[in-house]
XYZ file of C-alpha atoms in Angstrom:
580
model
C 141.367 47.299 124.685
C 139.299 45.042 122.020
C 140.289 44.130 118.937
C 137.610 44.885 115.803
C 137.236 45.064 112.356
C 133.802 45.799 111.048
C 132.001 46.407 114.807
C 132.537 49.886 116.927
C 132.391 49.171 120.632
C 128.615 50.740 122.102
C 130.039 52.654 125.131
C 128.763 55.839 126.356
C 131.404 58.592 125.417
C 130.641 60.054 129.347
C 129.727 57.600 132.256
C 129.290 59.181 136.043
C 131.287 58.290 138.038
C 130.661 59.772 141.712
C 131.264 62.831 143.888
C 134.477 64.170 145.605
C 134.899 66.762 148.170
C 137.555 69.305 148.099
C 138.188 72.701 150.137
C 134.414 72.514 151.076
C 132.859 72.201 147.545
C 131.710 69.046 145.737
C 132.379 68.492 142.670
C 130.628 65.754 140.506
C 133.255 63.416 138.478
C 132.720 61.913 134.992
C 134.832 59.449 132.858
C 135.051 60.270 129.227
C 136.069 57.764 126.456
C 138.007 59.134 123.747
C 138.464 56.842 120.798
C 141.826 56.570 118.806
C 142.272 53.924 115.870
C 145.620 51.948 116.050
C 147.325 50.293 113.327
C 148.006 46.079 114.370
C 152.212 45.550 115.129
C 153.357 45.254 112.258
C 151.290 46.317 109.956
C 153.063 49.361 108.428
C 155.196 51.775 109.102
C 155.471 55.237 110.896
C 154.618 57.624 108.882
C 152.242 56.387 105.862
C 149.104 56.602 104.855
C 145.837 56.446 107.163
C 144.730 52.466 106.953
C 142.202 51.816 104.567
C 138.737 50.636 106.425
C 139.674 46.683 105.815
C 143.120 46.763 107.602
C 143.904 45.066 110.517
C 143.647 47.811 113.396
C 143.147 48.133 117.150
C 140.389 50.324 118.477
C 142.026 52.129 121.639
C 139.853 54.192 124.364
C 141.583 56.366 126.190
C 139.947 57.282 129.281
C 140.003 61.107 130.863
C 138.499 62.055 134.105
C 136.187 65.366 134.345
C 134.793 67.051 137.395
C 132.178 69.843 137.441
C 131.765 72.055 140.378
C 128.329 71.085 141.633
C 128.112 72.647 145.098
C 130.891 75.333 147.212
C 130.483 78.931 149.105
C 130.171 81.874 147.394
C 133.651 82.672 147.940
C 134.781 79.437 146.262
C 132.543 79.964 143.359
C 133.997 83.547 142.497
C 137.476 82.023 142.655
C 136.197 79.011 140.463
C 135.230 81.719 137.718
C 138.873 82.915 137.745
C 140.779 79.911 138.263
C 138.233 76.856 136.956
C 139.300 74.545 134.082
C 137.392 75.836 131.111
C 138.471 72.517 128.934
C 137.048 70.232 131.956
C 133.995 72.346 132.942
C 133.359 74.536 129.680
C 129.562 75.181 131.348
C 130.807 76.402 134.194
C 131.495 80.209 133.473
C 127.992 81.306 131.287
C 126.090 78.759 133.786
C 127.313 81.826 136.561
C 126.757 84.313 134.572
C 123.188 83.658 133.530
C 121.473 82.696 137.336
C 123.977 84.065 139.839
C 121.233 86.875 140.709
C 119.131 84.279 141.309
C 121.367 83.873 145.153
C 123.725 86.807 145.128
C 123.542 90.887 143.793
C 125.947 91.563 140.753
C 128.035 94.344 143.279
C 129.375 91.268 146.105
C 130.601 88.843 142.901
C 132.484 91.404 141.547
C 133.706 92.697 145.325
C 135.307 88.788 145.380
C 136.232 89.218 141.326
C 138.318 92.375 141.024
C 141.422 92.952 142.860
C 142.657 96.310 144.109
C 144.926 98.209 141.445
C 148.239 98.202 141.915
C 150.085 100.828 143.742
C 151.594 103.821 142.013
C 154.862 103.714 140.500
C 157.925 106.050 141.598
C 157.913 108.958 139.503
C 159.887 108.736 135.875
C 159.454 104.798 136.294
C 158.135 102.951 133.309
C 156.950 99.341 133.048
C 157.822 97.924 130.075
C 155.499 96.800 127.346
C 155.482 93.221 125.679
C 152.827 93.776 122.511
C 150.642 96.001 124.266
C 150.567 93.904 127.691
C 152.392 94.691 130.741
C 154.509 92.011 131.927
C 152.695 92.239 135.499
C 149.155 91.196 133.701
C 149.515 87.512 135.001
C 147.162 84.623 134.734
C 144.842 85.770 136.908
C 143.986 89.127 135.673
C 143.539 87.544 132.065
C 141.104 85.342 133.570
C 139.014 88.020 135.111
C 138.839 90.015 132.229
C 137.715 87.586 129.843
C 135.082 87.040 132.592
C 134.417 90.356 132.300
C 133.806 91.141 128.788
C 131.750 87.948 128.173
C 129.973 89.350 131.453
C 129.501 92.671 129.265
C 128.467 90.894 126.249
C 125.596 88.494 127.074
C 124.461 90.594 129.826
C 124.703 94.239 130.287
C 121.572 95.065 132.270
C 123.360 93.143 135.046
C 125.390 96.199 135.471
C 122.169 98.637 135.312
C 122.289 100.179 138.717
C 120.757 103.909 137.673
C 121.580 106.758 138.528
C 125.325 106.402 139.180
C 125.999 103.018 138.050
C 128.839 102.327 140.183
C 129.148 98.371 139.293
C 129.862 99.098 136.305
C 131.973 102.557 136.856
C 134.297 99.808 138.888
C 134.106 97.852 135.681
C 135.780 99.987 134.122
C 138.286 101.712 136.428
C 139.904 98.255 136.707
C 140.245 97.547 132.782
C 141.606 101.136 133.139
C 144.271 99.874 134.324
C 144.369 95.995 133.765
C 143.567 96.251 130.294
C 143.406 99.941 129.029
C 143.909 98.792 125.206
C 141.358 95.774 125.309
C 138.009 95.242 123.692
C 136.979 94.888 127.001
C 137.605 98.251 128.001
C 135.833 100.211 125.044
C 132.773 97.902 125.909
C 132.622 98.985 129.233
C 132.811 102.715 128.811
C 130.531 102.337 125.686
C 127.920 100.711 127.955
C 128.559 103.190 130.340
C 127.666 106.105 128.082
C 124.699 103.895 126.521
C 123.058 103.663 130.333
C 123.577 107.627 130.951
C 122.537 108.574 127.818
C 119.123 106.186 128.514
C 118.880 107.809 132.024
C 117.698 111.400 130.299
C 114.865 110.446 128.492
C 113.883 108.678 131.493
C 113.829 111.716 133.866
C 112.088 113.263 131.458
C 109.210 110.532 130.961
C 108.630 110.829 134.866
C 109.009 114.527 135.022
C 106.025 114.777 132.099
C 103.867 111.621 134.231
C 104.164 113.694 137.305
C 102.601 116.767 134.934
C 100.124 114.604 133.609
C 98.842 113.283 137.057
C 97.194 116.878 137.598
C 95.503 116.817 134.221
C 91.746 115.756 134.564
C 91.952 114.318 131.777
C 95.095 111.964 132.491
C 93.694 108.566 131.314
C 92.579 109.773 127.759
C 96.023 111.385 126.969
C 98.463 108.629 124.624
C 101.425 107.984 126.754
C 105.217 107.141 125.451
C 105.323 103.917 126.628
C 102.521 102.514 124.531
C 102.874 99.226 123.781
C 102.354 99.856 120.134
C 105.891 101.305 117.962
C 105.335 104.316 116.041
C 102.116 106.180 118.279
C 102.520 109.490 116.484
C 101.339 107.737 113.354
C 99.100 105.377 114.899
C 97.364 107.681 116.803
C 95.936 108.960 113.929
C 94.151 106.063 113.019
C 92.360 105.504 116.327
C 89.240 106.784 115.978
C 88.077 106.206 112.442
C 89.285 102.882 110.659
C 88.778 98.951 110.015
C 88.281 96.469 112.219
C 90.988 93.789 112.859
C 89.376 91.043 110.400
C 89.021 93.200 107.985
C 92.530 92.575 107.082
C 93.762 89.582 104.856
C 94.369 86.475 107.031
C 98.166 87.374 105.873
C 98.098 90.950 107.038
C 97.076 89.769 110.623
C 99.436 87.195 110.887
C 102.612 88.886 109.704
C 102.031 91.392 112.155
C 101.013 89.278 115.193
C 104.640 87.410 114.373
C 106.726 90.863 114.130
C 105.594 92.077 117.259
C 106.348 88.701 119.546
C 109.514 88.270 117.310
C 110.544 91.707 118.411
C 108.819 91.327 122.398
C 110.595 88.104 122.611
C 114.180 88.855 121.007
C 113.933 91.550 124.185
C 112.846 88.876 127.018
C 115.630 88.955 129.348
C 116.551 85.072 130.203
C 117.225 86.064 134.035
C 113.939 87.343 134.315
C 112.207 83.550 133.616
C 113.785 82.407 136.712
C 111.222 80.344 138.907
C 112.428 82.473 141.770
C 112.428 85.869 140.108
C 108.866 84.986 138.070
C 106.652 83.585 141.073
C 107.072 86.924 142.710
C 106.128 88.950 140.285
C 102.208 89.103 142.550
C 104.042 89.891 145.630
C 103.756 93.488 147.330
C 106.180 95.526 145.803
C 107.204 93.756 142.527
C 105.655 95.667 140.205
C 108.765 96.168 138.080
C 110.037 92.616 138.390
C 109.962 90.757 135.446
C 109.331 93.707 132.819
C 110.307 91.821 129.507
C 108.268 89.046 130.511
C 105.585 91.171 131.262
C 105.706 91.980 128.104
C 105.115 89.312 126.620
C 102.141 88.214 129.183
C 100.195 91.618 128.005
C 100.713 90.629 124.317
C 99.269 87.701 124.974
C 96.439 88.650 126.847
C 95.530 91.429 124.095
C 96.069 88.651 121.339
C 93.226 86.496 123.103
C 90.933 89.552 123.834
C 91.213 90.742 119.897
C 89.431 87.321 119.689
C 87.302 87.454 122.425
C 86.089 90.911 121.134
C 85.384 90.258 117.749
C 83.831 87.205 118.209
C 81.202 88.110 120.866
C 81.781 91.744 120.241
C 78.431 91.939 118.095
C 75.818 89.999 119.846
C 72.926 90.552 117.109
C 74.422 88.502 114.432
C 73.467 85.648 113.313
C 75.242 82.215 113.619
C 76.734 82.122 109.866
C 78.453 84.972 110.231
C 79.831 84.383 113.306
C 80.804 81.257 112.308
C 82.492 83.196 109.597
C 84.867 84.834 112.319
C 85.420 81.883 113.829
C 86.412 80.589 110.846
C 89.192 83.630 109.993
C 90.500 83.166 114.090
C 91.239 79.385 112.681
C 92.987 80.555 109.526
C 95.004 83.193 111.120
C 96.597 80.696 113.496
C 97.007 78.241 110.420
C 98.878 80.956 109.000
C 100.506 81.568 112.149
C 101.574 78.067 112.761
C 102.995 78.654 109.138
C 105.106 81.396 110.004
C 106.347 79.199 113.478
C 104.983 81.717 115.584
C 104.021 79.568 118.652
C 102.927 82.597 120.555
C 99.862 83.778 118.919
C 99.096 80.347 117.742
C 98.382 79.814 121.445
C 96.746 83.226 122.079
C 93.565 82.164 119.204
C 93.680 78.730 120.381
C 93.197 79.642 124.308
C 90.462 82.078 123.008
C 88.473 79.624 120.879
C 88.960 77.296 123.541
C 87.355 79.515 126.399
C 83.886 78.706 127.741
C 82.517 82.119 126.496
C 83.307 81.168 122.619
C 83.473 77.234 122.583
C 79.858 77.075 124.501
C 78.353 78.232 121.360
C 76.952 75.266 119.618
C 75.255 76.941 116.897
C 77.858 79.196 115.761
C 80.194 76.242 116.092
C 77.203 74.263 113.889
C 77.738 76.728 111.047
C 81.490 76.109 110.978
C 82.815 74.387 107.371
C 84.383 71.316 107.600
C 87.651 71.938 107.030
C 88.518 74.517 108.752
C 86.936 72.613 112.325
C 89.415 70.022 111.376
C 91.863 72.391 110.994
C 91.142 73.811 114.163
C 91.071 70.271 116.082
C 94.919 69.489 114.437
C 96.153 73.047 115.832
C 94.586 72.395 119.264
C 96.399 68.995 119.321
C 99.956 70.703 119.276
C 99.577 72.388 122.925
C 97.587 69.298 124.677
C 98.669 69.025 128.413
C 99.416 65.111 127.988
C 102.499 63.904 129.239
C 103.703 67.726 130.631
C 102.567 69.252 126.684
C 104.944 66.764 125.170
C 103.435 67.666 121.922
C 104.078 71.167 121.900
C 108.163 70.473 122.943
C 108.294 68.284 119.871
C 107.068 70.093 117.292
C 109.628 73.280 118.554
C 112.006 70.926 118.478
C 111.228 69.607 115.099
C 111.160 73.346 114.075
C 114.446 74.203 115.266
C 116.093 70.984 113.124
C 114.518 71.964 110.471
C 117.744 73.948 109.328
C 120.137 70.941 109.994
C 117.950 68.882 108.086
C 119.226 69.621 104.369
C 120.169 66.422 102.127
C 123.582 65.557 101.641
C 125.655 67.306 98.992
C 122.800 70.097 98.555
C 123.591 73.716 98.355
C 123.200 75.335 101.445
C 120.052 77.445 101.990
C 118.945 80.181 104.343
C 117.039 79.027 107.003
C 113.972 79.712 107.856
C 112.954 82.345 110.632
C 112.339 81.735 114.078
C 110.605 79.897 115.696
C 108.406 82.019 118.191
C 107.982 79.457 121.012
C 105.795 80.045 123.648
C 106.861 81.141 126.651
C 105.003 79.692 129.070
C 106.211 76.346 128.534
C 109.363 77.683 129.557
C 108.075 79.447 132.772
C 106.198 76.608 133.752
C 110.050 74.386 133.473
C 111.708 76.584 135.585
C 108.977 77.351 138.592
C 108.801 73.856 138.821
C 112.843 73.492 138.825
C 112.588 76.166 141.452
C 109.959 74.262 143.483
C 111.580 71.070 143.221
C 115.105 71.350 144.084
C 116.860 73.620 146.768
C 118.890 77.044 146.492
C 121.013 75.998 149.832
C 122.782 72.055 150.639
C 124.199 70.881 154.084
C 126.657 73.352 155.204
C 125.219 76.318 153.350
C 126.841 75.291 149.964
C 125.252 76.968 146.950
C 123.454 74.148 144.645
C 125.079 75.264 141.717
C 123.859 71.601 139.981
C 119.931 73.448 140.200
C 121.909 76.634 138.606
C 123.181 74.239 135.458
C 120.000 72.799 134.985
C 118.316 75.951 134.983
C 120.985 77.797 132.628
C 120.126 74.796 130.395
C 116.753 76.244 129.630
C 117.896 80.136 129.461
C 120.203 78.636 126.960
C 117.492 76.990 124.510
C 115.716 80.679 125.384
C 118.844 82.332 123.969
C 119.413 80.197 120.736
C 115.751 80.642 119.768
C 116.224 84.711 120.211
C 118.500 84.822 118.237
C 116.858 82.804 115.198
C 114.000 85.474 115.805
C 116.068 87.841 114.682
C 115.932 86.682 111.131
C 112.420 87.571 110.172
C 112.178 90.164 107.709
C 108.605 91.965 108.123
C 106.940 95.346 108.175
C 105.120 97.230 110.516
C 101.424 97.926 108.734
C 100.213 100.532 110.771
C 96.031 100.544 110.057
C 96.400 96.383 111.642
C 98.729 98.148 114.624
C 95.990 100.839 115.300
C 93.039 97.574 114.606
C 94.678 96.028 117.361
C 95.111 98.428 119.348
C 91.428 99.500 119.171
C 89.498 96.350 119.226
C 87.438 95.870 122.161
C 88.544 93.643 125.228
C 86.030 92.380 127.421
C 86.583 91.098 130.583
C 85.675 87.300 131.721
C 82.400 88.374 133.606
C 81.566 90.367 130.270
C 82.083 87.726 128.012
C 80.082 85.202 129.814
C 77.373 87.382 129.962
C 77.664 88.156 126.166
C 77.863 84.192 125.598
C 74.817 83.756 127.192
C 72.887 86.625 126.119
C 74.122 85.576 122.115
C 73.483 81.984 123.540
C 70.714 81.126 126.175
C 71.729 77.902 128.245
C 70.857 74.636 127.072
C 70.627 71.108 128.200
C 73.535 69.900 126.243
C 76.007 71.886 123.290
C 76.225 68.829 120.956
C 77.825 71.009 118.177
C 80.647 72.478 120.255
C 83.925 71.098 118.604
C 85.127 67.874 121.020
C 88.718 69.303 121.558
C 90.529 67.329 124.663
C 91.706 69.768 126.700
C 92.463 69.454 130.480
C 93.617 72.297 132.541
C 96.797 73.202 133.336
C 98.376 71.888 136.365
C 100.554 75.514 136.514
C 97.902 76.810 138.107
C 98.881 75.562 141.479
C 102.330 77.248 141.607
C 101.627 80.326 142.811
C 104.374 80.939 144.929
C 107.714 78.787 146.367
C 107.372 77.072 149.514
C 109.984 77.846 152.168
C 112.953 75.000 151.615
C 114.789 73.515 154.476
C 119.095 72.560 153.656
C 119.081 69.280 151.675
C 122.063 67.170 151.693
C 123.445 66.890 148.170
C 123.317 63.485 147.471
C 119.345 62.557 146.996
C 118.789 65.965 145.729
C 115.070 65.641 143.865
C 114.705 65.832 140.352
C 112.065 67.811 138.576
C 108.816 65.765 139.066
C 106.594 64.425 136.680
C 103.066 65.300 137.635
C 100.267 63.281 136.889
C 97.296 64.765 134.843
C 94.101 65.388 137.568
C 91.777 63.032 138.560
C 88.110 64.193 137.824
C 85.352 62.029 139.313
C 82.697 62.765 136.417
C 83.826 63.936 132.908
C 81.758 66.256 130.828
C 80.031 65.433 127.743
C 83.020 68.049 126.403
C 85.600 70.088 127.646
C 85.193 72.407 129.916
C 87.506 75.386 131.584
C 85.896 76.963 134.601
C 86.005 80.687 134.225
C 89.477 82.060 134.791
C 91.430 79.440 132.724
C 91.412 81.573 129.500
C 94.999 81.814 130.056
C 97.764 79.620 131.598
C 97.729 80.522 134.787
C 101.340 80.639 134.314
C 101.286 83.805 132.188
C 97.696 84.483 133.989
C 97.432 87.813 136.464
C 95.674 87.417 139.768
C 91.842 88.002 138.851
C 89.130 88.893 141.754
C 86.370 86.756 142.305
C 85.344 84.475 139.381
C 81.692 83.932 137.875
C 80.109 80.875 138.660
C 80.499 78.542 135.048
C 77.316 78.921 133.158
C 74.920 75.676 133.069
C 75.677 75.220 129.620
C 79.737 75.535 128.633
């Protein structure tokens, strides 16, 4: 204890403080500093007024000590949920929640959660009620339904288990009876009815694809799950209609934002795992991942709508390709306006590509401003210092809303943003690569668990700010989009070259520094070995590869259109063209 008057002491309000073992599980222990302000002896009585800034008063820390259950069994983990300190480990709890099927199935946690109901009473006994509680519900049971129905809550396709459901049919045969009047209850049996009712339409769907395979015609007839809402309508706008820039720079936009606002409000966190998205290539895991997927195939058709209508037409002439070019740059300008990250990424990795930045002529033809523009934009997702950029401006965007001046009148903030995902992807592979799922003595690492629940977290928050933009569907830009023509890599080279023989040198390309993503090389997880805890790696920092001879300007070997993060395996690649 220090006495001051105008100077605060500079300590850190939580300090580590080292590890303790208990029942098997390890448990990391902080000290936190709680100030309290003290009035000098003497200085005034119980009971008056708070002292004025200028009195004479102590500064008194009280120090509190906080443990956080960083490796235990399964077994001691379940009991943790029920039992854990909420006040010392608040993080504990959703941490569970949001990665345990990342090392155990949703039916064996709630095998260790739920307790057998009680046996029947004697007939023409009655237990008697205390405000709608029966005096048996102890401690215990109110712990493990309020597990529960945040469980329910924040993730209800955990308990998706078709046709039957039975995790969830145990769900709620135990509020049945430990809570029949609770919240909790009506949530379960109104999910319940929710995942049967879904299950029809779904029998249906595969009844109807298993009439279709027979048809000769199979892979010309529109099928429900189209990518693109409302296909009745759109459908009728397929074959006759405007191309994609024929739309205002506006139009496009708008649209490219509602449909990744919508694709990633429906991303389910689990599913950006490092262990649940590097298998999505593996035999077998064709469904894993689905929301994700998603958002990859959006993506991909963003960058092909660019592809296509830039190389799409190979007899015109450089102005007025340039003049595409130079809408491409505008709609991400507009899209960078609307915080769409996403499709800002999309154009960028498109007018990045070999196929479109080799061509010096049309780049020639390019007005001034908008090339600048288009270096700026390609700025924000540079891979220096692990896209450091890129994480700053979201970061920026999401303070934008707790950045209002003092004493102004609150306003509504503004939508989104759309980040792009595969920033996020590429965090947690590499969290999965770096640290292990299993310690010495086959203890759960629940410390990678927290640090991955850290980024599902951020993923979370930023859905739910995506659910505050207020746009229209247009349906002639859906049915654009829908329709424009997608070549393939080996297509647009070919297209490139035929629009643009090679050359000695492409001194008009725009001189973008751009190095290629080091994501590439986690393909899969290497097999891990039992770590002891202490020592456990962090996530490392990878240095930016080494070339021996650098081009006169950029240049991504074919195959690199996308991250490979969000990229599907391709077959064998074209050799790069002489000229990029």
């Amino acid at each position: 204890m220090e006495r001051t008057t105008s100077k605060e002491l500079a300590l850190a309000p939580l300090q580590d403080w080292g590890e303790e073992t208990e029942d098997g599980a390890v448990y990391s222990v902080s000290l936190r500093r709680q100030r309290s302000q003290r009035l000098s002896p003497g200085a005034g009585p119980r009971g008056t007024q708070a002292p004025s800034p200028g009195a004479d008063t102590f500064l008194h820390y009280r120090t509190s000590k906080v443990r956080a259950l960083r490796a235990a069994r399964l077994e001691r983990l379940a009991r943790e949920l029920v039992s854990g300190d909420r006040e010392q480990d608040p993080g504990f709890v959703p941490a569970f929640l949001a990665t345990h099927r990342a090392f155990v199935p949703t039916a064996r946690v709630l095998g260790l959660l739920l307790p057998p109901p009680p046996p029947p009473l004697p007939p023409g006994v009655e237990i008697k009620k205390t405000e709608g509680r029966d005096l048996t519900f102890n401690k215990n049971l109110r712990a493990v339904v309020s597990v529960l129905g945040s469980w329910l809550r924040d993730y209800p396709q955990d308990f998706w288990d078709p046709p039957a459901h039975s995790d969830l049919g145990s769900v709620c045969t135990f509020l049945g009876w430990a809570a029949p009047s609770g919240a909790e209850a009506r949530e379960a049996e109104k999910l319940l009815g929710d995942f049967l009712k879904d299950a029809e339409p779904q029998q249906e769907e595969e009844e109807q694809s298993q009439t279709w395979a027979g048809h000769p015609g199979v892979d010309q007839i529109p099928r429900p799950d189209s990518p693109v809402g409302c296909l009745e309508e759109v459908e009728g706008l397929v074959r006759e209609g405007p191309e994609l820039l024929d739309f205002s720079v506006d139009d496009v936009a708008e649209q490219l934002t509602l449909m990744d606002a919508e694709l990633f409000s429906r991303v389910r966190p689990f599913e950006c795992l490092g262990s649940v998205w590097s298998q999505r290539d593996r035999p077998g895991a064709t469904g894993t991942a689905a929301t994700v997927r998603a958002t990859v195939t959006q993506f991909n058709t963003v960058t092909g709508c660019v592809l296509g209508s830039v190389l799409g037409s190979p007899g015109l002439a450089a102005p007025q390709r340039a003049q595409r070019l130079e809408k491409w740059i505008r709609i991400a300008q507009r899209c960078r306006e609307l915080r769409n990250f996403s499709s800002l990424r999309a154009i960028l990795s498109a007018l990045q590509s070999n196929p479109i930045y080799r061509l010096k002529r049309s780049w020639g033809a390019v007005s001034r401003e908008p090339l600048s523009t288009f270096r700026k934009l390609s700025q924000i997702f540079s891979d220096e210092n692990n896209h450091l950029s890129s994480r700053e401006i979201l970061s920026q965007e999401e303070a934008t809303e707790e950045n209002a001046p003092p004493g102004s009148l609150p306003s509504k903030p503004p939508p989104g943003p759309i980040p792009y995902l595969g920033t996020f992807l590429t965090d947690l592979v590499m969290l999965d690569t770096a640290l292990p799922d299993m310690l010495e003595g086959d203890l759960i690492n629940f410390e990678k668990r927290r640090k991955e629940w850290e980024i599902l977290a951020h993923i979370q928050q930023l859905q739910r700010r995506c659910q505050s933009y207020c746009l229209s569907s247009h349906l002639p830009i859906l049915a654009a989009l829908r329709t424009q023509r997608q070549l393939s890599e080996e297509q647009s080279y070919r297209i490139s070259r035929v629009i643009e023989p090679p050359a000695a040198s492409c001194p008009s390309s725009p001189h973008v520094r751009r190095r290629i993503s080091l994501t590439k090389r986690l393909r899969s997880c290497p097999e891990r070995e039992a770590h002891p805890l202490v020592g456990v790696p962090r996530i490392p920092h990878l240095p930016p590869p080494v070339c021996p001879q650098r081009p006169p300007h950029p240049v991504l070997e074919p195959g690199t259109l996308l991250p490979a993060v969000l990229r599907p395996l391709q077959g064998p690649r074209a050799p790069a063209p002489s000229c990029h």
